[in-house]
mmCIF file of C-alpha atoms in Angstrom:
data_model
loop_
_atom_site.group_PDB
_atom_site.id
_atom_site.type_symbol
_atom_site.label_atom_id
_atom_site.label_comp_id
_atom_site.label_asym_id
_atom_site.label_seq_id
_atom_site.Cartn_x
_atom_site.Cartn_y
_atom_site.Cartn_z
ATOM 1 C CA MET A 12 38.013 11.663 71.574
ATOM 2 C CA ALA A 13 37.792 12.325 67.822
ATOM 3 C CA GLN A 14 35.189 14.824 66.738
ATOM 4 C CA THR A 15 33.707 13.244 63.612
ATOM 5 C CA LEU A 16 33.236 9.811 62.119
ATOM 6 C CA GLU A 17 35.624 10.857 59.370
ATOM 7 C CA ASP A 18 38.299 11.453 62.023
ATOM 8 C CA ILE A 19 37.568 8.088 63.606
ATOM 9 C CA LEU A 20 36.945 5.812 60.640
ATOM 10 C CA LEU A 21 38.921 7.314 57.770
ATOM 11 C CA ASN A 22 42.165 8.116 59.555
ATOM 12 C CA PRO A 23 44.810 6.332 57.422
ATOM 13 C CA ALA A 24 46.436 4.855 60.525
ATOM 14 C CA ASN A 25 43.136 3.287 61.676
ATOM 15 C CA ARG A 26 41.325 2.595 58.419
ATOM 16 C CA PRO A 27 42.740 -0.915 57.763
ATOM 17 C CA THR A 28 41.610 -2.044 61.220
ATOM 18 C CA VAL A 29 38.204 -0.423 60.723
ATOM 19 C CA ILE A 30 37.799 -2.268 57.402
ATOM 20 C CA THR A 31 38.785 -5.585 59.021
ATOM 21 C CA ASP A 32 36.369 -4.980 61.883
ATOM 22 C CA LEU A 33 33.568 -4.147 59.435
ATOM 23 C CA GLN A 34 34.258 -7.365 57.537
ATOM 24 C CA HIS A 35 33.987 -9.302 60.789
ATOM 25 C CA LEU A 36 30.753 -7.472 61.602
ATOM 26 C CA VAL A 37 29.212 -8.427 58.245
ATOM 27 C CA ASP A 38 30.426 -12.020 58.599
ATOM 28 C CA ALA A 39 28.916 -12.233 62.107
ATOM 29 C CA GLU A 40 25.615 -10.715 61.018
ATOM 30 C CA VAL A 41 25.321 -13.145 58.100
ATOM 31 C CA SER A 42 26.307 -16.072 60.313
ATOM 32 C CA ASP A 43 23.598 -15.167 62.834
ATOM 33 C CA LYS A 44 20.798 -15.304 60.246
ATOM 34 C CA ASN A 45 18.363 -18.199 60.589
ATOM 35 C CA GLY A 46 15.440 -19.683 58.753
ATOM 36 C CA VAL A 47 14.615 -19.456 55.083
ATOM 37 C CA SER A 48 15.549 -15.791 54.780
ATOM 38 C CA GLY A 49 18.796 -16.514 56.620
ATOM 39 C CA ALA A 50 19.597 -19.270 54.146
ATOM 40 C CA VAL A 51 18.953 -16.878 51.253
ATOM 41 C CA ILE A 52 21.240 -14.274 52.803
ATOM 42 C CA LYS A 53 23.983 -16.802 53.499
ATOM 43 C CA THR A 54 23.737 -18.201 49.968
ATOM 44 C CA GLY A 55 23.797 -14.737 48.418
ATOM 45 C CA TYR A 56 26.716 -13.612 50.555
ATOM 46 C CA THR A 57 28.683 -16.750 49.714
ATOM 47 C CA ALA A 58 27.883 -16.296 46.024
ATOM 48 C CA VAL A 59 29.053 -12.694 45.978
ATOM 49 C CA LYS A 60 32.290 -13.610 47.764
ATOM 50 C CA LYS A 61 32.840 -16.485 45.331
ATOM 51 C CA ILE A 62 32.171 -14.314 42.255
ATOM 52 C CA LYS A 63 34.723 -11.796 43.390
ATOM 53 C CA PRO A 64 37.067 -12.740 46.234
ATOM 54 C CA GLY A 65 37.905 -9.724 48.363
ATOM 55 C CA ILE A 66 34.675 -7.984 47.404
ATOM 56 C CA VAL A 67 33.617 -7.355 51.000
ATOM 57 C CA GLU A 68 36.896 -5.663 51.896
ATOM 58 C CA SER A 69 36.885 -3.706 48.648
ATOM 59 C CA ALA A 70 33.267 -2.622 49.046
ATOM 60 C CA MET A 71 33.796 -1.567 52.657
ATOM 61 C CA ASN A 72 36.864 0.431 51.697
ATOM 62 C CA ARG A 73 35.072 2.191 48.828
ATOM 63 C CA MET A 74 31.869 2.900 50.728
ATOM 64 C CA LEU A 75 33.335 3.773 54.122
ATOM 65 C CA PRO A 76 33.490 7.529 53.416
ATOM 66 C CA GLU A 77 29.842 7.495 52.326
ATOM 67 C CA PHE A 78 28.802 5.409 55.333
ATOM 68 C CA ALA A 79 30.649 7.845 57.617
ATOM 69 C CA ASP A 80 28.831 10.772 55.979
ATOM 70 C CA ALA A 81 25.482 8.993 56.265
ATOM 71 C CA LEU A 82 25.976 8.323 59.975
ATOM 72 C CA GLU A 83 27.579 11.660 60.855
ATOM 73 C CA PRO A 84 24.296 13.423 61.765
ATOM 74 C CA PHE A 85 23.475 10.572 64.149
ATOM 75 C CA TYR A 86 26.970 10.617 65.627
ATOM 76 C CA GLY A 87 26.888 14.383 66.080
ATOM 77 C CA GLU A 88 23.595 14.140 67.957
ATOM 78 C CA TYR A 89 24.913 11.215 70.003
ATOM 79 C CA ARG A 90 27.989 13.180 71.072
ATOM 80 C CA ALA A 91 25.929 16.294 71.791
ATOM 81 C CA THR A 92 23.685 14.323 74.133
ATOM 82 C CA GLY A 93 26.646 12.764 75.949
ATOM 83 C CA GLY A 94 25.742 9.249 74.947
ATOM 84 C CA ASN A 95 27.830 6.272 75.997
ATOM 85 C CA ASP A 96 26.451 3.537 73.680
ATOM 86 C CA PHE A 97 26.247 4.460 70.017
ATOM 87 C CA GLY A 98 24.728 1.053 69.214
ATOM 88 C CA ALA A 99 21.787 1.755 71.519
ATOM 89 C CA PHE A 100 21.537 5.294 70.127
ATOM 90 C CA LEU A 101 21.346 3.959 66.554
ATOM 91 C CA THR A 102 18.895 1.233 67.562
ATOM 92 C CA ALA A 103 16.577 3.868 69.036
ATOM 93 C CA ARG A 104 16.648 5.564 65.613
ATOM 94 C CA SER A 105 16.799 2.349 63.605
ATOM 95 C CA ASP A 106 14.370 3.402 60.889
ATOM 96 C CA ALA A 107 16.267 6.557 59.959
ATOM 97 C CA ALA A 108 19.733 5.075 60.526
ATOM 98 C CA ALA A 109 19.006 2.034 58.345
ATOM 99 C CA ASP A 110 17.574 4.256 55.605
ATOM 100 C CA ALA A 111 20.691 6.437 55.676
ATOM 101 C CA LEU A 112 22.989 3.430 55.246
ATOM 102 C CA LEU A 113 20.797 1.758 52.636
ATOM 103 C CA ASN A 114 20.741 4.940 50.567
ATOM 104 C CA VAL A 115 24.496 4.451 50.174
ATOM 105 C CA THR A 116 24.244 0.803 49.125
ATOM 106 C CA ASP A 117 21.237 1.408 46.871
ATOM 107 C CA GLU A 118 23.132 4.117 45.016
ATOM 108 C CA ARG A 119 26.189 1.906 44.662
ATOM 109 C CA ALA A 120 24.153 -1.083 43.477
ATOM 110 C CA GLN A 121 22.396 1.039 40.898
ATOM 111 C CA HIS A 122 25.708 2.118 39.372
ATOM 112 C CA THR A 123 27.726 -1.088 39.578
ATOM 113 C CA SER A 124 28.943 -2.612 36.337
ATOM 114 C CA SER A 125 28.575 -6.149 37.717
ATOM 115 C CA ASP A 126 25.307 -7.718 36.624
ATOM 116 C CA ALA A 127 25.866 -10.603 39.051
ATOM 117 C CA ALA A 128 26.256 -8.203 41.976
ATOM 118 C CA LYS A 129 23.116 -6.333 40.886
ATOM 119 C CA LYS A 130 21.117 -9.588 40.805
ATOM 120 C CA VAL A 131 22.285 -10.678 44.244
ATOM 121 C CA TYR A 132 21.649 -7.218 45.702
ATOM 122 C CA ALA A 133 18.164 -7.159 44.185
ATOM 123 C CA LYS A 134 17.381 -10.506 45.845
ATOM 124 C CA LEU A 135 18.695 -9.386 49.229
ATOM 125 C CA ARG A 136 17.371 -5.820 49.221
ATOM 126 C CA PRO A 137 13.719 -6.546 50.183
ATOM 127 C CA ASN A 138 14.907 -7.606 53.659
ATOM 128 C CA GLY A 139 17.761 -5.127 53.691
ATOM 129 C CA LYS A 140 16.242 -2.668 56.120
ATOM 130 C CA LYS A 141 15.475 -5.351 58.691
ATOM 131 C CA ASN A 142 18.994 -6.744 58.352
ATOM 132 C CA VAL A 143 20.650 -3.343 58.677
ATOM 133 C CA GLU A 144 18.515 -2.520 61.709
ATOM 134 C CA GLU A 145 19.638 -5.778 63.310
ATOM 135 C CA ALA A 146 23.291 -4.852 62.689
ATOM 136 C CA LEU A 147 23.069 -1.374 64.232
ATOM 137 C CA PRO A 148 23.999 -2.419 67.800
ATOM 138 C CA ARG A 149 27.218 -4.089 66.581
ATOM 139 C CA LEU A 150 27.980 -1.197 64.250
ATOM 140 C CA GLY A 151 27.581 1.323 67.046
ATOM 141 C CA GLN A 152 29.798 -0.718 69.337
ATOM 142 C CA LEU A 153 32.434 -0.957 66.597
ATOM 143 C CA ILE A 154 32.386 2.817 66.190
ATOM 144 C CA ASP A 155 32.559 3.338 69.973
ATOM 145 C CA ARG A 156 35.650 1.065 70.161
ATOM 146 C CA HIS A 157 37.404 3.005 67.420
ATOM 147 C CA ALA A 158 36.378 6.363 68.892
ATOM 148 C CA ALA A 159 37.878 5.360 72.223
ATOM 149 C CA GLY A 160 41.184 4.618 70.518
ATOM 150 C CA ALA A 161 41.188 7.714 68.300
#
């Protein structure tokens, strides 16, 4: 088993599959949203993808090293405790894990040159923590799958 998230997620042989899997994860999370806030998220996500086709893949590829760094302390603790479900591990630490991931996206959003992307992010950000927390089980499972194959 690979030792770090960098080994697992950033390995050039695996990275394209990781990016594709992350895109599917985001698509599934957006698709699962319901109600008024779900409609806002779906509309915003569709708008961003329409403004710049390929943006999700591009963003995942650019931010993956930072996401791996943000999650590394959690993954190190998970491995040290002999865990077998990183999604459950992250969910048990959802507040801190979501904050770590959102720090990455907040920083990126602050420095983007796209005013449209900034506007959409600003609209989605108030519910961002809740949405990231809801995605943690799938994210952990995705990482576990790639770790098993590393």
